[in-house]
mmCIF file of C-alpha atoms and ligand atoms in Angstrom:
data_model
loop_
_atom_site.group_PDB
_atom_site.id
_atom_site.type_symbol
_atom_site.label_atom_id
_atom_site.label_comp_id
_atom_site.label_asym_id
_atom_site.label_seq_id
_atom_site.Cartn_x
_atom_site.Cartn_y
_atom_site.Cartn_z
ATOM 1 C CA MET A 203 62.200 109.882 146.824
ATOM 2 C CA ASN A 204 65.609 110.295 148.441
ATOM 3 C CA GLY A 205 67.541 111.717 145.486
ATOM 4 C CA HIS A 206 69.184 115.106 145.016
ATOM 5 C CA ILE A 207 70.769 117.314 142.376
ATOM 6 C CA ILE A 208 74.040 118.848 143.585
ATOM 7 C CA PRO A 209 73.347 122.604 143.086
ATOM 8 C CA GLY A 210 75.409 124.349 140.394
ATOM 9 C CA THR A 211 76.532 121.046 138.873
ATOM 10 C CA PRO A 212 75.281 118.516 136.310
ATOM 11 C CA ILE A 213 75.450 115.803 139.023
ATOM 12 C CA ALA A 214 72.361 113.886 140.143
ATOM 13 C CA VAL A 215 72.465 111.280 142.909
ATOM 14 C CA ASP A 216 69.612 108.769 143.287
ATOM 15 C CA PHE A 217 67.532 111.242 141.250
ATOM 16 C CA TRP A 218 65.689 109.817 138.240
ATOM 17 C CA LYS A 219 63.059 112.427 137.358
ATOM 18 C CA LYS A 220 64.991 113.688 134.374
ATOM 19 C CA ARG A 221 62.262 116.032 133.161
ATOM 20 C CA ASP A 222 62.286 117.887 136.488
ATOM 21 C CA CYS A 223 65.932 118.799 136.039
ATOM 22 C CA PRO A 224 67.135 118.843 132.417
ATOM 23 C CA SER A 225 70.547 120.254 133.428
ATOM 24 C CA ALA A 226 71.427 116.976 135.212
ATOM 25 C CA LYS A 227 73.766 114.965 132.989
ATOM 26 C CA PHE A 228 75.558 112.517 135.315
ATOM 27 C CA PHE A 229 73.425 110.064 137.247
ATOM 28 C CA PHE A 230 74.900 108.336 140.281
ATOM 29 C CA LEU A 231 73.186 105.495 142.130
ATOM 30 C CA THR A 232 74.182 104.806 145.756
ATOM 31 C CA HIS A 233 72.261 101.522 146.143
ATOM 32 C CA LEU A 234 69.247 99.645 144.909
ATOM 33 C CA HIS A 235 66.578 100.261 147.523
ATOM 34 C CA GLY A 236 63.210 101.362 146.179
ATOM 35 C CA ASP A 237 63.231 104.793 147.854
ATOM 36 C CA HIS A 238 66.450 105.638 145.969
ATOM 37 C CA THR A 239 65.284 104.481 142.553
ATOM 38 C CA VAL A 240 61.923 106.222 142.117
ATOM 39 C CA GLY A 241 61.577 106.921 138.369
ATOM 40 C CA LEU A 242 64.267 104.437 137.285
ATOM 41 C CA SER A 243 62.975 101.760 134.902
ATOM 42 C CA SER A 244 64.083 99.577 132.005
ATOM 43 C CA SER A 245 63.325 102.482 129.635
ATOM 44 C CA TRP A 246 66.062 104.635 131.229
ATOM 45 C CA GLN A 247 68.361 105.990 128.496
ATOM 46 C CA TYR A 248 71.159 107.834 130.260
ATOM 47 C CA ASN A 249 74.507 106.877 131.757
ATOM 48 C CA ILE A 250 74.431 105.543 135.321
ATOM 49 C CA TYR A 251 77.437 105.427 137.650
ATOM 50 C CA CYS A 252 77.325 102.809 140.419
ATOM 51 C CA SER A 253 79.258 100.017 142.148
ATOM 52 C CA ALA A 254 79.968 96.651 140.499
ATOM 53 C CA VAL A 255 77.442 94.784 142.668
ATOM 54 C CA THR A 256 74.721 97.367 142.028
ATOM 55 C CA SER A 257 75.473 97.165 138.310
ATOM 56 C CA LYS A 258 74.813 93.398 138.277
ATOM 57 C CA LEU A 259 71.538 93.844 140.137
ATOM 58 C CA LEU A 260 70.563 96.773 137.880
ATOM 59 C CA THR A 261 70.809 94.754 134.687
ATOM 60 C CA GLU A 262 69.223 91.619 136.175
ATOM 61 C CA LYS A 263 66.444 93.156 138.219
ATOM 62 C CA TYR A 264 65.713 96.469 136.498
ATOM 63 C CA GLY A 265 66.551 95.472 132.929
ATOM 64 C CA ILE A 266 68.862 98.477 132.504
ATOM 65 C CA LYS A 267 70.964 98.210 129.349
ATOM 66 C CA ASP A 268 74.520 97.130 130.042
ATOM 67 C CA ASP A 269 76.101 99.850 127.914
ATOM 68 C CA LEU A 270 74.502 102.596 130.026
ATOM 69 C CA ILE A 271 76.243 101.445 133.196
ATOM 70 C CA ASN A 272 79.610 102.825 134.268
ATOM 71 C CA VAL A 273 81.015 100.742 137.106
ATOM 72 C CA LEU A 274 82.965 102.695 139.713
ATOM 73 C CA GLU A 275 84.849 100.244 141.881
ATOM 74 C CA THR A 276 84.445 100.590 145.614
ATOM 75 C CA GLY A 277 87.792 101.756 146.978
ATOM 76 C CA SER A 278 88.721 103.638 143.814
ATOM 77 C CA SER A 279 88.728 107.210 142.572
ATOM 78 C CA SER A 280 87.860 108.170 139.005
ATOM 79 C CA ILE A 281 88.209 111.265 136.865
ATOM 80 C CA ILE A 282 85.094 112.288 134.976
ATOM 81 C CA TYR A 283 84.841 115.211 132.540
ATOM 82 C CA LEU A 284 81.965 117.516 133.322
ATOM 83 C CA ASP A 285 81.628 118.936 129.812
ATOM 84 C CA ASP A 286 81.900 117.740 126.230
ATOM 85 C CA GLU A 287 85.028 119.810 125.583
ATOM 86 C CA LYS A 288 87.125 118.019 128.229
ATOM 87 C CA GLN A 289 88.028 121.287 129.914
ATOM 88 C CA GLU A 290 86.547 120.677 133.329
ATOM 89 C CA GLN A 291 86.820 117.516 135.363
ATOM 90 C CA MET A 292 85.945 116.152 138.776
ATOM 91 C CA VAL A 293 87.242 113.287 140.865
ATOM 92 C CA VAL A 294 84.694 110.903 142.318
ATOM 93 C CA SER A 295 85.740 108.488 145.055
ATOM 94 C CA VAL A 296 83.634 105.510 146.052
ATOM 95 C CA ILE A 297 83.434 104.387 149.684
ATOM 96 C CA ASP A 298 81.646 101.304 151.046
ATOM 97 C CA ALA A 299 78.463 102.478 152.808
ATOM 98 C CA ASN A 300 78.039 99.326 154.939
ATOM 99 C CA HIS A 301 74.282 99.417 154.276
ATOM 100 C CA CYS A 302 73.262 96.699 151.798
ATOM 101 C CA PRO A 303 75.033 94.741 149.032
ATOM 102 C CA GLY A 304 76.594 97.192 146.576
ATOM 103 C CA SER A 305 75.803 100.307 148.622
ATOM 104 C CA VAL A 306 78.337 103.134 148.385
ATOM 105 C CA MET A 307 78.947 106.761 149.305
ATOM 106 C CA PHE A 308 80.279 109.197 146.709
ATOM 107 C CA LEU A 309 82.846 111.905 147.390
ATOM 108 C CA PHE A 310 82.824 114.467 144.553
ATOM 109 C CA GLU A 311 85.701 116.939 144.198
ATOM 110 C CA GLY A 312 85.687 119.663 141.569
ATOM 111 C CA TYR A 313 85.104 123.381 140.863
ATOM 112 C CA PHE A 314 82.211 123.156 143.361
ATOM 113 C CA GLY A 315 84.450 122.099 146.264
ATOM 114 C CA LYS A 316 84.080 118.754 148.061
ATOM 115 C CA VAL A 317 80.683 117.128 148.377
ATOM 116 C CA LEU A 318 80.163 113.874 150.286
ATOM 117 C CA TYR A 319 76.914 112.042 149.553
ATOM 118 C CA THR A 320 76.352 109.168 151.987
ATOM 119 C CA GLY A 321 73.194 107.640 150.509
ATOM 120 C CA ASP A 322 72.029 105.223 153.210
ATOM 121 C CA PHE A 323 74.833 103.993 155.454
ATOM 122 C CA ARG A 324 75.777 102.428 158.762
ATOM 123 C CA TYR A 325 78.810 103.989 160.360
ATOM 124 C CA CYS A 326 81.891 101.863 160.977
ATOM 125 C CA ASP A 327 85.491 102.760 161.791
ATOM 126 C CA LEU A 328 86.756 101.210 158.541
ATOM 127 C CA MET A 329 85.197 104.083 156.599
ATOM 128 C CA PHE A 330 88.040 106.206 157.918
ATOM 129 C CA VAL A 331 90.875 103.720 157.366
ATOM 130 C CA ASP A 332 92.779 104.256 154.101
ATOM 131 C CA THR A 333 89.867 105.964 152.385
ATOM 132 C CA PRO A 334 89.467 109.579 151.226
ATOM 133 C CA LEU A 335 87.675 110.174 154.535
ATOM 134 C CA SER A 336 90.852 109.355 156.511
ATOM 135 C CA ASN A 337 92.240 112.870 156.290
ATOM 136 C CA CYS A 338 89.308 114.872 155.078
ATOM 137 C CA SER A 339 88.995 118.134 156.907
ATOM 138 C CA ASP A 340 87.464 120.280 154.227
ATOM 139 C CA ILE A 341 84.165 118.761 153.117
ATOM 140 C CA ASP A 342 81.998 121.648 151.917
ATOM 141 C CA ILE A 343 78.666 119.849 151.837
ATOM 142 C CA LEU A 344 77.619 116.600 153.469
ATOM 143 C CA TYR A 345 74.408 114.961 152.265
ATOM 144 C CA LEU A 346 73.636 112.769 155.264
ATOM 145 C CA ASP A 347 71.463 109.685 155.783
ATOM 146 C CA ASN A 348 69.195 111.158 158.460
ATOM 147 C CA THR A 349 66.863 108.131 158.775
ATOM 148 C CA TYR A 350 67.434 107.890 162.537
ATOM 149 C CA CYS A 351 68.597 111.422 163.277
ATOM 150 C CA ALA A 352 66.827 111.889 166.607
ATOM 151 C CA PRO A 353 68.264 111.374 170.112
ATOM 152 C CA GLU A 354 65.652 108.724 170.924
ATOM 153 C CA CYS A 355 66.932 106.501 168.096
ATOM 154 C CA ILE A 356 69.078 104.223 170.187
ATOM 155 C CA PHE A 357 69.726 100.676 169.034
ATOM 156 C CA PRO A 358 72.478 98.074 169.317
ATOM 157 C CA THR A 359 75.271 97.223 166.900
ATOM 158 C CA ARG A 360 74.456 94.675 164.233
ATOM 159 C CA GLU A 361 76.615 92.110 166.036
ATOM 160 C CA GLU A 362 74.615 92.563 169.247
ATOM 161 C CA ALA A 363 71.328 92.352 167.337
ATOM 162 C CA ILE A 364 72.409 89.114 165.613
ATOM 163 C CA GLU A 365 73.333 87.631 168.991
ATOM 164 C CA LYS A 366 69.884 88.470 170.332
ATOM 165 C CA LEU A 367 68.184 87.043 167.261
ATOM 166 C CA ILE A 368 70.125 83.768 167.384
ATOM 167 C CA LYS A 369 69.388 83.424 171.104
ATOM 168 C CA LEU A 370 65.666 83.834 170.396
ATOM 169 C CA ILE A 371 65.777 81.121 167.731
ATOM 170 C CA GLN A 372 67.715 78.774 170.000
ATOM 171 C CA GLU A 373 65.226 79.343 172.823
ATOM 172 C CA HIS A 374 62.381 78.235 170.523
ATOM 173 C CA LYS A 375 63.695 74.866 169.360
ATOM 174 C CA ASP A 376 60.208 73.407 168.838
ATOM 175 C CA HIS A 377 58.937 76.380 166.862
ATOM 176 C CA ARG A 378 58.843 77.159 163.201
ATOM 177 C CA ILE A 379 60.695 80.449 162.577
ATOM 178 C CA ILE A 380 59.314 83.150 160.280
ATOM 179 C CA ILE A 381 61.420 86.227 159.533
ATOM 180 C CA GLY A 382 59.929 89.281 157.798
ATOM 181 C CA MET A 383 62.299 91.038 155.398
ATOM 182 C CA ARG A 384 62.450 93.447 152.514
ATOM 183 C CA ASN A 385 64.092 92.351 149.287
ATOM 184 C CA LEU A 386 67.686 93.510 149.563
ATOM 185 C CA GLY A 387 69.944 94.205 152.492
ATOM 186 C CA LYS A 388 70.005 91.569 155.195
ATOM 187 C CA GLU A 389 71.423 88.606 153.283
ATOM 188 C CA ASP A 390 74.508 88.466 155.523
ATOM 189 C CA LEU A 391 72.264 88.102 158.543
ATOM 190 C CA LEU A 392 70.474 85.134 156.955
ATOM 191 C CA VAL A 393 73.759 83.437 156.070
ATOM 192 C CA GLN A 394 74.918 83.788 159.670
ATOM 193 C CA ILE A 395 71.637 82.376 160.998
ATOM 194 C CA ALA A 396 71.913 79.410 158.604
ATOM 195 C CA GLU A 397 75.508 78.708 159.562
ATOM 196 C CA ILE A 398 74.918 78.921 163.315
ATOM 197 C CA THR A 399 71.650 76.953 163.364
ATOM 198 C CA GLN A 400 72.723 74.563 160.570
ATOM 199 C CA GLU A 401 69.293 75.017 158.975
ATOM 200 C CA TRP A 402 68.321 75.745 155.371
ATOM 201 C CA ILE A 403 66.517 79.033 154.895
ATOM 202 C CA SER A 404 63.468 79.264 152.666
ATOM 203 C CA VAL A 405 63.202 82.587 150.819
ATOM 204 C CA PRO A 406 60.914 84.077 148.134
ATOM 205 C CA SER A 407 62.151 83.390 144.597
ATOM 206 C CA SER A 408 63.223 87.013 143.990
ATOM 207 C CA MET A 409 65.430 86.902 147.081
ATOM 208 C CA TYR A 410 66.863 83.548 145.977
ATOM 209 C CA ARG A 411 67.835 85.095 142.634
ATOM 210 C CA THR A 412 69.475 88.009 144.465
ATOM 211 C CA ALA A 413 71.494 85.541 146.560
ATOM 212 C CA GLU A 414 72.611 83.813 143.342
ATOM 213 C CA ILE A 415 73.680 87.114 141.743
ATOM 214 C CA LEU A 416 75.574 88.071 144.890
ATOM 215 C CA GLY A 417 77.295 84.671 144.994
ATOM 216 C CA LEU A 418 76.219 84.006 148.588
ATOM 217 C CA PRO A 419 76.876 80.642 150.308
ATOM 218 C CA ASN A 420 74.470 77.854 149.420
ATOM 219 C CA VAL A 421 72.115 78.067 152.405
ATOM 220 C CA PHE A 422 68.886 79.101 150.655
ATOM 221 C CA CYS A 423 65.982 77.273 149.044
ATOM 222 C CA ILE A 424 62.906 78.670 147.318
ATOM 223 C CA GLU A 425 59.615 78.858 149.239
ATOM 224 C CA ASP A 426 59.968 75.427 150.841
ATOM 225 C CA ASN A 427 57.407 74.868 153.609
ATOM 226 C CA GLU A 428 59.477 72.003 154.981
ATOM 227 C CA CYS A 429 62.199 74.443 156.094
ATOM 228 C CA LYS A 430 62.237 75.280 159.790
ATOM 229 C CA ILE A 431 63.275 78.871 158.987
ATOM 230 C CA ARG A 432 61.289 80.831 156.405
ATOM 231 C CA VAL A 433 61.689 84.394 155.182
ATOM 232 C CA VAL A 434 58.503 86.182 154.134
ATOM 233 C CA PRO A 435 57.968 89.692 152.718
ATOM 234 C CA PHE A 436 58.095 92.325 155.462
ATOM 235 C CA HIS A 437 54.581 93.626 154.747
ATOM 236 C CA THR A 438 53.002 90.187 155.273
ATOM 237 C CA VAL A 439 53.973 90.225 158.941
ATOM 238 C CA ASN A 440 50.801 91.580 160.524
ATOM 239 C CA LYS A 441 48.682 90.757 163.543
ATOM 240 C CA SER A 442 46.291 88.347 161.832
ATOM 241 C CA ASN A 443 49.081 86.439 160.069
ATOM 242 C CA VAL A 444 51.101 86.078 163.279
ATOM 243 C CA ILE A 445 48.015 84.649 165.008
ATOM 244 C CA GLY A 446 47.160 82.483 161.971
ATOM 245 C CA TRP A 447 50.660 81.006 161.695
ATOM 246 C CA ASN A 448 50.554 80.167 165.403
ATOM 247 C CA ASN A 449 47.117 78.544 165.120
ATOM 248 C CA TYR A 450 48.631 76.196 162.547
ATOM 249 C CA GLU A 451 51.766 75.359 164.552
ATOM 250 C CA PRO A 452 53.937 77.092 167.179
ATOM 251 C CA THR A 453 55.718 79.813 165.213
ATOM 252 C CA LEU A 454 58.252 82.399 166.328
ATOM 253 C CA VAL A 455 57.882 85.521 164.162
ATOM 254 C CA ILE A 456 60.780 87.979 164.021
ATOM 255 C CA LEU A 457 61.122 91.383 162.363
ATOM 256 C CA PRO A 458 64.817 92.309 162.254
ATOM 257 C CA SER A 459 64.339 96.058 161.962
ATOM 258 C CA SER A 460 64.896 99.295 163.834
ATOM 259 C CA LEU A 461 62.043 100.930 161.932
ATOM 260 C CA TYR A 462 60.005 101.447 165.092
ATOM 261 C CA CYS A 463 62.827 102.877 167.214
ATOM 262 C CA GLY A 464 62.009 106.268 168.647
ATOM 263 C CA LEU A 465 58.338 106.199 167.612
ATOM 264 C CA GLY A 466 57.092 105.448 171.105
ATOM 265 C CA CYS A 467 54.934 102.544 169.920
ATOM 266 C CA ILE A 468 55.532 98.885 169.185
ATOM 267 C CA PRO A 469 53.321 97.229 166.567
ATOM 268 C CA PHE A 470 51.337 94.151 167.640
ATOM 269 C CA GLU A 471 52.474 94.669 171.229
ATOM 270 C CA GLY A 472 51.661 91.728 173.480
ATOM 271 C CA ILE A 473 51.113 89.151 170.725
ATOM 272 C CA PRO A 474 52.788 85.908 171.822
ATOM 273 C CA ASN A 475 55.729 84.642 169.776
ATOM 274 C CA PHE A 476 56.274 87.970 168.006
ATOM 275 C CA HIS A 477 59.554 89.869 168.414
ATOM 276 C CA ILE A 478 61.154 92.926 166.859
ATOM 277 C CA VAL A 479 64.951 92.784 166.933
ATOM 278 C CA PRO A 480 66.482 96.199 166.166
ATOM 279 C CA TYR A 481 68.923 95.008 163.498
ATOM 280 C CA SER A 482 69.692 98.117 161.456
ATOM 281 C CA ASP A 483 71.441 98.953 158.212
ATOM 282 C CA HIS A 484 71.326 102.641 159.144
ATOM 283 C CA CYS A 485 73.223 104.569 161.833
ATOM 284 C CA SER A 486 71.854 105.051 165.315
ATOM 285 C CA TYR A 487 71.711 108.686 166.457
ATOM 286 C CA GLU A 488 74.963 108.251 168.353
ATOM 287 C CA GLU A 489 76.692 106.884 165.238
ATOM 288 C CA ILE A 490 75.363 109.788 163.147
ATOM 289 C CA CYS A 491 76.899 112.228 165.640
ATOM 290 C CA THR A 492 80.235 110.377 165.597
ATOM 291 C CA PHE A 493 80.285 110.354 161.795
ATOM 292 C CA VAL A 494 79.479 114.058 161.424
ATOM 293 C CA GLU A 495 82.004 114.954 164.113
ATOM 294 C CA ARG A 496 84.701 113.063 162.211
ATOM 295 C CA VAL A 497 83.785 114.469 158.778
ATOM 296 C CA LYS A 498 83.283 118.005 160.139
ATOM 297 C CA PRO A 499 81.536 119.425 157.071
ATOM 298 C CA LYS A 500 80.812 123.102 156.509
ATOM 299 C CA PHE A 501 77.194 122.458 155.499
ATOM 300 C CA ILE A 502 74.898 119.524 155.961
ATOM 301 C CA TYR A 503 71.719 118.470 154.152
ATOM 302 C CA PRO A 504 69.372 115.565 154.888
ATOM 303 C CA VAL A 505 69.177 112.779 152.304
ATOM 304 C CA VAL A 506 65.706 111.759 153.497
ATOM 305 C CA ASN A 507 63.166 114.398 152.660
ATOM 306 C CA GLU A 508 60.599 115.291 155.323
ATOM 307 C CA ARG A 509 57.703 115.524 152.852
ATOM 308 C CA GLN A 510 57.617 111.793 152.236
ATOM 309 C CA ARG A 511 56.616 110.761 155.735
ATOM 310 C CA GLY A 512 53.111 109.957 156.862
ATOM 311 C CA GLY A 513 51.036 107.822 159.236
ATOM 312 C CA ILE A 514 52.800 106.658 162.377
ATOM 313 C CA PHE A 515 56.037 107.619 160.649
ATOM 314 C CA GLY A 516 54.969 111.276 160.581
ATOM 315 C CA LYS A 517 57.161 111.767 163.632
ATOM 316 C CA LEU A 518 60.165 110.903 161.504
ATOM 317 C CA SER A 519 59.811 114.238 159.723
ATOM 318 C CA ASP A 520 61.566 115.815 162.726
ATOM 319 C CA ARG A 521 64.616 113.892 161.678
ATOM 320 C CA SER A 522 65.263 116.139 158.700
ATOM 321 C CA ASP A 523 65.909 118.983 161.158
ATOM 322 C CA LEU A 524 69.663 118.600 161.481
ATOM 323 C CA SER A 525 70.229 121.559 163.811
ATOM 324 C CA CYS A 526 71.176 119.050 166.533
ATOM 325 C CA LEU A 527 74.355 118.417 164.508
ATOM 326 C CA ASN A 528 75.391 122.074 164.139
ATOM 327 C CA LYS A 529 77.917 121.760 166.958
ATOM 328 C CA TYR A 530 79.925 119.299 164.844
ATOM 329 C CA LEU A 531 80.162 121.529 161.764
ATOM 330 C CA SER A 532 83.315 123.309 160.661
ATOM 331 C CA LYS A 533 83.340 127.071 161.235
ATOM 332 C CA GLU A 534 85.202 127.625 157.972
ATOM 333 C CA GLN A 535 83.584 129.334 155.012
ATOM 334 C CA SER A 536 82.291 127.079 152.281
ATOM 335 C CA VAL A 537 83.861 127.366 148.832
ATOM 336 C CA LYS A 538 82.198 129.980 146.602
ATOM 337 C CA PHE A 539 82.181 129.023 142.961
ATOM 338 C CA THR A 540 80.886 130.008 139.576
ATOM 339 C CA ILE A 541 79.956 127.343 137.091
ATOM 340 C CA PRO A 542 82.678 127.113 134.409
ATOM 341 C CA LYS A 543 81.432 128.235 130.997
ATOM 342 C CA SER A 544 82.039 124.867 129.339
ATOM 343 C CA VAL A 545 80.016 123.094 132.048
ATOM 344 C CA LYS A 546 77.239 125.671 131.820
ATOM 345 C CA ARG A 547 77.007 125.080 128.068
ATOM 346 C CA PHE A 548 76.990 121.334 128.606
ATOM 347 C CA MET A 549 74.268 121.563 131.256
ATOM 348 C CA SER A 550 72.062 123.519 128.864
ATOM 349 C CA LEU A 551 72.333 120.948 126.057
ATOM 350 C CA PRO A 552 69.055 119.232 125.226
ATOM 351 C CA MET A 553 69.225 115.636 126.382
ATOM 352 C CA ASN A 554 68.982 114.093 122.911
ATOM 353 C CA THR A 555 71.972 116.169 121.734
ATOM 354 C CA TYR A 556 73.861 115.095 124.839
ATOM 355 C CA MET A 557 73.035 111.447 124.210
ATOM 356 C CA ARG A 558 74.291 111.625 120.620
ATOM 357 C CA LYS A 559 77.559 113.118 121.847
ATOM 358 C CA VAL A 560 77.909 110.504 124.562
ATOM 359 C CA SER A 561 77.253 107.590 122.234
ATOM 360 C CA ARG A 562 79.978 108.879 119.892
ATOM 361 C CA GLN A 563 82.453 109.451 122.667
ATOM 362 C CA LYS A 564 81.501 107.613 125.852
ATOM 363 C CA ASN A 565 82.596 109.531 128.925
ATOM 364 C CA LYS A 566 84.748 106.749 130.304
ATOM 365 C CA ALA A 567 86.036 107.404 133.777
ATOM 366 C CA ALA A 568 89.796 107.103 134.289
ATOM 367 C CA LYS A 569 90.171 104.982 137.410
ATOM 368 C CA TYR A 570 92.791 104.677 140.079
ATOM 369 C CA HIS A 571 92.823 103.232 143.577
ATOM 370 C CA TYR A 572 92.999 105.650 146.448
HETATM 371 ZN ZN1 ZN B 131 68.647 101.855 151.676
#
């Protein structure tokens, strides 16, 4: 699970184990990938703050009740009261995380200082153009997507990866194309492939529904074996299937993923017609360094917890050691704070009392564009 409680606050981000932290009262969701939603189900009863796109997917795919969702528009800042007496407030700004549809970063500003929570993200210059990050020089705590935080994690830009992928497809004109993908995140890539190759793309029904919700161009069809290009679930791309597909007809199998970067091993190495193209929705190590250098936080914490790794990905646990980024941190002292009394009282309220109060007086965020 990649969620965290911001210490000394009632704020939870991508954290859904309510019983483990009863003082959490405000639940923020960065994006809808499974490792950020552990514990979130249709029986969830508390307010959720997320982007408009995530909100649509939440109701459709997770069955979350509409009236629990507070949409925070990407590119806006909102004021949220942190108690039931309206004495203490924070500002939360929402920044596009360039990771998957609906993904955002949250910048929280309040009695606790400034906390930037990236969720998963891929660095791009636009994050620093006319956003709260443009002039930020005093971030107290940065919660950082450390998925590829190791010097050996070198991979190309998404544009370069797409170019490579298209070239591969064009070099295999007489082959069927199979692409292994997870459910949400690389829809833009598929649209580009469809537009360049002028081919329909067959996808699993759940992915088709996602494309409908996202209002993507009409380039998809559902599990149609007649399509030259087919998307299959990521986990079904294994050695025996690659061989089996090729026994049936010449088939180029592609995994657009940087998952194996820096691990020193390539799965199914040497199997004909199988390629991994390092198309990534996360930052490379170099991009992580650039981002941290620009944000210059006083403290930094990893979003991805080392305890969750295992198997060949055990090596990834090193990536939660962020000491390699210390040289980019600000030397200034972090803000020291005490929790305001009204917030402390609010945090200690039993959840059912809190819910009754919220249903009487929904904590609507006052929005403005930054
Ligand atoms: Zn993600």
